[in-house]
PDB file of C-alpha atoms in Angstrom:
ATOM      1  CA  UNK S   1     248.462  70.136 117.122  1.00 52.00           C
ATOM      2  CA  UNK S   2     247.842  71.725 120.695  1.00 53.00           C
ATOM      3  CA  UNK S   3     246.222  68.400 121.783  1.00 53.00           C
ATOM      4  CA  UNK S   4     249.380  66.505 120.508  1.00 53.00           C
ATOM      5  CA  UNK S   5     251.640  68.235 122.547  1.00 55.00           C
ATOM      6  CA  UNK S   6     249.486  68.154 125.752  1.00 51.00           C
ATOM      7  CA  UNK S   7     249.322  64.125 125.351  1.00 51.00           C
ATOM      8  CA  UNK S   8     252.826  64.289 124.537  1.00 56.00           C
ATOM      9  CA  UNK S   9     254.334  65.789 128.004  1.00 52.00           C
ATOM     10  CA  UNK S  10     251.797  64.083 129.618  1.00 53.00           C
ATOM     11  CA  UNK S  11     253.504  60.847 128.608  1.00 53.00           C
ATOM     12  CA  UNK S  12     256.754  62.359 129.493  1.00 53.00           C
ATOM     13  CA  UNK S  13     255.353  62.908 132.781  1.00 53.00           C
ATOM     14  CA  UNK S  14     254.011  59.656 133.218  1.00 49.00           C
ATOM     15  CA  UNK S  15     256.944  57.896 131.921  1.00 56.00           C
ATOM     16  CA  UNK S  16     259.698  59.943 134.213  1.00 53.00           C
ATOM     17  CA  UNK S  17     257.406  59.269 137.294  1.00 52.00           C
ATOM     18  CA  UNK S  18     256.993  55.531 136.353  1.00 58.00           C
ATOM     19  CA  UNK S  19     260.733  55.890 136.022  1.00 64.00           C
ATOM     20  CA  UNK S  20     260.820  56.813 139.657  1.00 59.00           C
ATOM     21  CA  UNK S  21     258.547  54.384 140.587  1.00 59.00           C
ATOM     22  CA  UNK S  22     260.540  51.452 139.566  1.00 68.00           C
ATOM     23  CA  UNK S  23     263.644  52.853 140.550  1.00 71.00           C
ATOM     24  CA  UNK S  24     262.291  52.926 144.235  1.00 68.00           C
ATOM     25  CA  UNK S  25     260.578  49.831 143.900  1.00 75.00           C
ATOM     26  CA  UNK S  26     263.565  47.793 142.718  1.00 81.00           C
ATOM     27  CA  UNK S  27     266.092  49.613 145.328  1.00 79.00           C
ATOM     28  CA  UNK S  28     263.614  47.991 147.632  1.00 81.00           C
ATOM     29  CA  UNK S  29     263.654  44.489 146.061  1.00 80.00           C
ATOM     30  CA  UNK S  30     267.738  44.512 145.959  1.00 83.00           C
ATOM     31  CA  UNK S  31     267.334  44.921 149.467  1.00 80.00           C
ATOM     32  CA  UNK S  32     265.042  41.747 149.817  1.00 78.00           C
ATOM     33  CA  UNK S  33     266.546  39.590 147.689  1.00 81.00           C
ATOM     34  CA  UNK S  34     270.031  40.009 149.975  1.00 81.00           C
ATOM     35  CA  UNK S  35     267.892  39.025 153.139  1.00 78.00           C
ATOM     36  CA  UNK S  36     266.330  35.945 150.927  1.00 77.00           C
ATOM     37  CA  UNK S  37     269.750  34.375 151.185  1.00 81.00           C
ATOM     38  CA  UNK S  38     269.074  34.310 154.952  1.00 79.00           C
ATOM     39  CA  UNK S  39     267.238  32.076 156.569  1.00 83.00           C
ATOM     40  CA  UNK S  40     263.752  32.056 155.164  1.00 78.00           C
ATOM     41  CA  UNK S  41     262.345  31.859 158.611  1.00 83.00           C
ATOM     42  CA  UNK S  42     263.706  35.675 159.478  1.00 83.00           C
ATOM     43  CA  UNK S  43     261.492  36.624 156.681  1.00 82.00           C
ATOM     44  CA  UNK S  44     257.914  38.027 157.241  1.00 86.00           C
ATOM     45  CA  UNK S  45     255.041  36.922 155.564  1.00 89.00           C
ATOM     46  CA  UNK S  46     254.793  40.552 153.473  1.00 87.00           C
ATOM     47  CA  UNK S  47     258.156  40.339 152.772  1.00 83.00           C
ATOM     48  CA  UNK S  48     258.253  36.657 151.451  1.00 82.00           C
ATOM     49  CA  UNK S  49     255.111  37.575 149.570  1.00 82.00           C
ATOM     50  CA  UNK S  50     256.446  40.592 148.220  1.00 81.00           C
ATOM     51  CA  UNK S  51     259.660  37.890 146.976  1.00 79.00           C
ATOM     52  CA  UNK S  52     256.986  35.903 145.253  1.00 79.00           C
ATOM     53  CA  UNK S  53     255.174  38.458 143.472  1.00 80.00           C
ATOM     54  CA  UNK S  54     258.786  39.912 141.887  1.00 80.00           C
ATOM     55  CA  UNK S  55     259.119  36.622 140.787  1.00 79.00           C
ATOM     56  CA  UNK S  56     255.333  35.221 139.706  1.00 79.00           C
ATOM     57  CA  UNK S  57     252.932  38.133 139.699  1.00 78.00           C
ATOM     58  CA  UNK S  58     249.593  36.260 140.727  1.00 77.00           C
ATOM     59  CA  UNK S  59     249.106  33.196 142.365  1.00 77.00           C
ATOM     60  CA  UNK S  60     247.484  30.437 140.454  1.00 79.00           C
ATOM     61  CA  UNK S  61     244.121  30.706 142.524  1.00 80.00           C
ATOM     62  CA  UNK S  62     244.301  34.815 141.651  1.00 78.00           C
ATOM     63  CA  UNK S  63     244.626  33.626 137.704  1.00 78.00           C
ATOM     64  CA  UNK S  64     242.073  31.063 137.825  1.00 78.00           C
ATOM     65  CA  UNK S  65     239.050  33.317 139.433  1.00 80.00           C
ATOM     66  CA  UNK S  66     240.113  36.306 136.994  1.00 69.00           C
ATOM     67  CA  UNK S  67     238.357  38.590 135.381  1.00 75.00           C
ATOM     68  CA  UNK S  68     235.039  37.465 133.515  1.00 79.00           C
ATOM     69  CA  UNK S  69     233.552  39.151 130.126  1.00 85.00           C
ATOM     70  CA  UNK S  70     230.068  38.023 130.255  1.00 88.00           C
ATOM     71  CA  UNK S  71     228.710  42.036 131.019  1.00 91.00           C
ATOM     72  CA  UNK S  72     231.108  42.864 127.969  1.00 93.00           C
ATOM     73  CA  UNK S  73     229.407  40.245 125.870  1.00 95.00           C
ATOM     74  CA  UNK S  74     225.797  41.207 127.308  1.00 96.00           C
ATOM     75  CA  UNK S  75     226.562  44.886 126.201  1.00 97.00           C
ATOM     76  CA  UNK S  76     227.901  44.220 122.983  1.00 97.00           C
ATOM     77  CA  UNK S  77     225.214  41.875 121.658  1.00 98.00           C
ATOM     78  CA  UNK S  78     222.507  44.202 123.483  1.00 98.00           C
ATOM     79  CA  UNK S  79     224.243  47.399 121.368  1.00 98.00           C
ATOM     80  CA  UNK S  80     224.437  45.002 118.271  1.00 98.00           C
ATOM     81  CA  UNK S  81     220.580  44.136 118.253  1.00 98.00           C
ATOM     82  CA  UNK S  82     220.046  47.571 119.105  1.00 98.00           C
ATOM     83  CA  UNK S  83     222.076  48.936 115.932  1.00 98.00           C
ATOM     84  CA  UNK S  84     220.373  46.571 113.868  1.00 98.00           C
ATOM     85  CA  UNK S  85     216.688  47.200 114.766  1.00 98.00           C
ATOM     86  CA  UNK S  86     217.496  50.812 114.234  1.00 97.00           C
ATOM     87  CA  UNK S  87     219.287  50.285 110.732  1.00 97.00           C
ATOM     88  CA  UNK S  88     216.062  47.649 109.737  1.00 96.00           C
ATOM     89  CA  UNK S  89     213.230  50.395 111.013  1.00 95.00           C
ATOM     90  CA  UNK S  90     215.152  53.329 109.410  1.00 94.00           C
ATOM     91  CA  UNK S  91     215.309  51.465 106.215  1.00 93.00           C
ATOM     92  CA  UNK S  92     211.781  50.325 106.277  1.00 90.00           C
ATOM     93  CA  UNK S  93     211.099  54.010 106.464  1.00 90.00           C
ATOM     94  CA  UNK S  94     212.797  54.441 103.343  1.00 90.00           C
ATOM     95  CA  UNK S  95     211.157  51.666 101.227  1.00 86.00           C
ATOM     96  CA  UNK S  96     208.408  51.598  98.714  1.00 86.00           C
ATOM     97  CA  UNK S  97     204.461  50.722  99.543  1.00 85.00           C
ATOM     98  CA  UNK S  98     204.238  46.953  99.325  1.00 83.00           C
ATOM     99  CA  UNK S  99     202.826  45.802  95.991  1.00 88.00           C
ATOM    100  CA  UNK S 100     199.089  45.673  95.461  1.00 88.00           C
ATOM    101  CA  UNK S 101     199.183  41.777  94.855  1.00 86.00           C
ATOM    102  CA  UNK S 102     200.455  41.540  98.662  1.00 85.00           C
ATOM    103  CA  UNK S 103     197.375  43.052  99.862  1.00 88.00           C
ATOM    104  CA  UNK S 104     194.559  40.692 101.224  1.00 89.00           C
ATOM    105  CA  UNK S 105     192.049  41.561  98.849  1.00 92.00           C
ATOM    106  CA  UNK S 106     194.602  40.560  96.471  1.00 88.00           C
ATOM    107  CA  UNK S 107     194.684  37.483  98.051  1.00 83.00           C
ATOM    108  CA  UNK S 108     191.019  36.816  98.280  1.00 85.00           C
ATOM    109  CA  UNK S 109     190.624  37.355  94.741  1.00 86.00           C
ATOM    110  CA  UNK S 110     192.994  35.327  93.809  1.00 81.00           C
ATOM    111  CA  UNK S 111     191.910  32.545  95.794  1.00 79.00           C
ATOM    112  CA  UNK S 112     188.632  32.884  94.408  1.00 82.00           C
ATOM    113  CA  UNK S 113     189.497  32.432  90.702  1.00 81.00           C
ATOM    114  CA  UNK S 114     191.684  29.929  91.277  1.00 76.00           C
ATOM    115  CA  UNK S 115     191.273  28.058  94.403  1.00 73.00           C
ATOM    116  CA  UNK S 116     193.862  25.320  95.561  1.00 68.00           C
ATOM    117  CA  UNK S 117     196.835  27.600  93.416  1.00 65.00           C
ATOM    118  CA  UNK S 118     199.896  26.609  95.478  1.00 66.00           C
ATOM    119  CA  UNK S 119     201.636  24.377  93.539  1.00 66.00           C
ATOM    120  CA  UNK S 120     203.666  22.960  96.667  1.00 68.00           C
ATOM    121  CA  UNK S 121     201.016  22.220  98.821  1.00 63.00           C
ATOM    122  CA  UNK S 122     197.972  22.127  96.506  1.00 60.00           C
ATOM    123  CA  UNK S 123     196.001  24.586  99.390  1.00 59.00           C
ATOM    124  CA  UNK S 124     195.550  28.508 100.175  1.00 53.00           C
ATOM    125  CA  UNK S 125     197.758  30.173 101.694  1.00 50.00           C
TER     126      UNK S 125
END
C-alpha cells in the first residue's frame, strides 16, 4: 500500500512538472509561430527547425536510420535456448534409467539371433 502511494505522487510530480514543461515550451512556440508569418528569411536556422519539429517530429532521414532490434532479438533467442537447455537437462535429471533393450549388449544380442531384423532397411542398425 506504502509503495502505491509513493508511485502515486511520484506521478503527480511528474505530471505537474511535465505540465510546466509544456506550458513553457508552447509559450515559446506561440511566440515563433507569430514571427513565421514574417519573412522566412528573418528566421534562423534553430528557429525554423524548431517550426518544423512542432509540426513533423523527425525528419524522414531520422525515421528511416531508426532504431534497430537485432541485440533484442540476439538476447531473446540466446535467453530462449538458454531456458530450454536448462528445462531439457533438469528434466533429464528427473527421468527413469533407459530400458535394458536400449543398451548395446542388447543390441548385439539381438543382432546375433536375428541378423538383418530391420524391416525397413533389411540391415543392422
Amino acid at each position: 500500500m506504502a509503495a502505491r502511494r509513493l508511485v502515486s505522487s511520484a506521478m503527480r510530480s511528474v505530471r505537474t512538472r511535465s505540465a510546466a514543461v509544456v506550458e513553457a515550451a508552447e509559450s515559446e512556440l506561440a511566440a515563433l509561430r507569430q514571427k513565421e508569418k514574417l519573412p522566412w528569411s528573418q528566421l534562423s536556422v534553430a528557429e525554423k527547425t524548431t517550426l518544423y519539429r512542432s509540426q513533423f517530429g523527425k525528419s524522414r532521414a531520422e525515421i528511416m536510420v531508426g532504431e534497430t532490434d537485432t541485440v533484442k532479438v540476439i538476447v531473446g533467442t540466446v535467453i530462449g535456448l538458454g531456458v530450454s537447455v536448462a528445462a531439457f537437462v533438469g528434466l533429464q535429471s528427473f527421468a527413469a534409467t533407459p530400458p535394458k533393450t536400449l543398451t548395446p549388449e542388447w543390441k548385439a544380442a539381438r543382432d546375433a539371433q536375428y541378423p538383418g531384423s530391420n524391416p525397413v532397411t533389411h540391415r543392422n542398425d
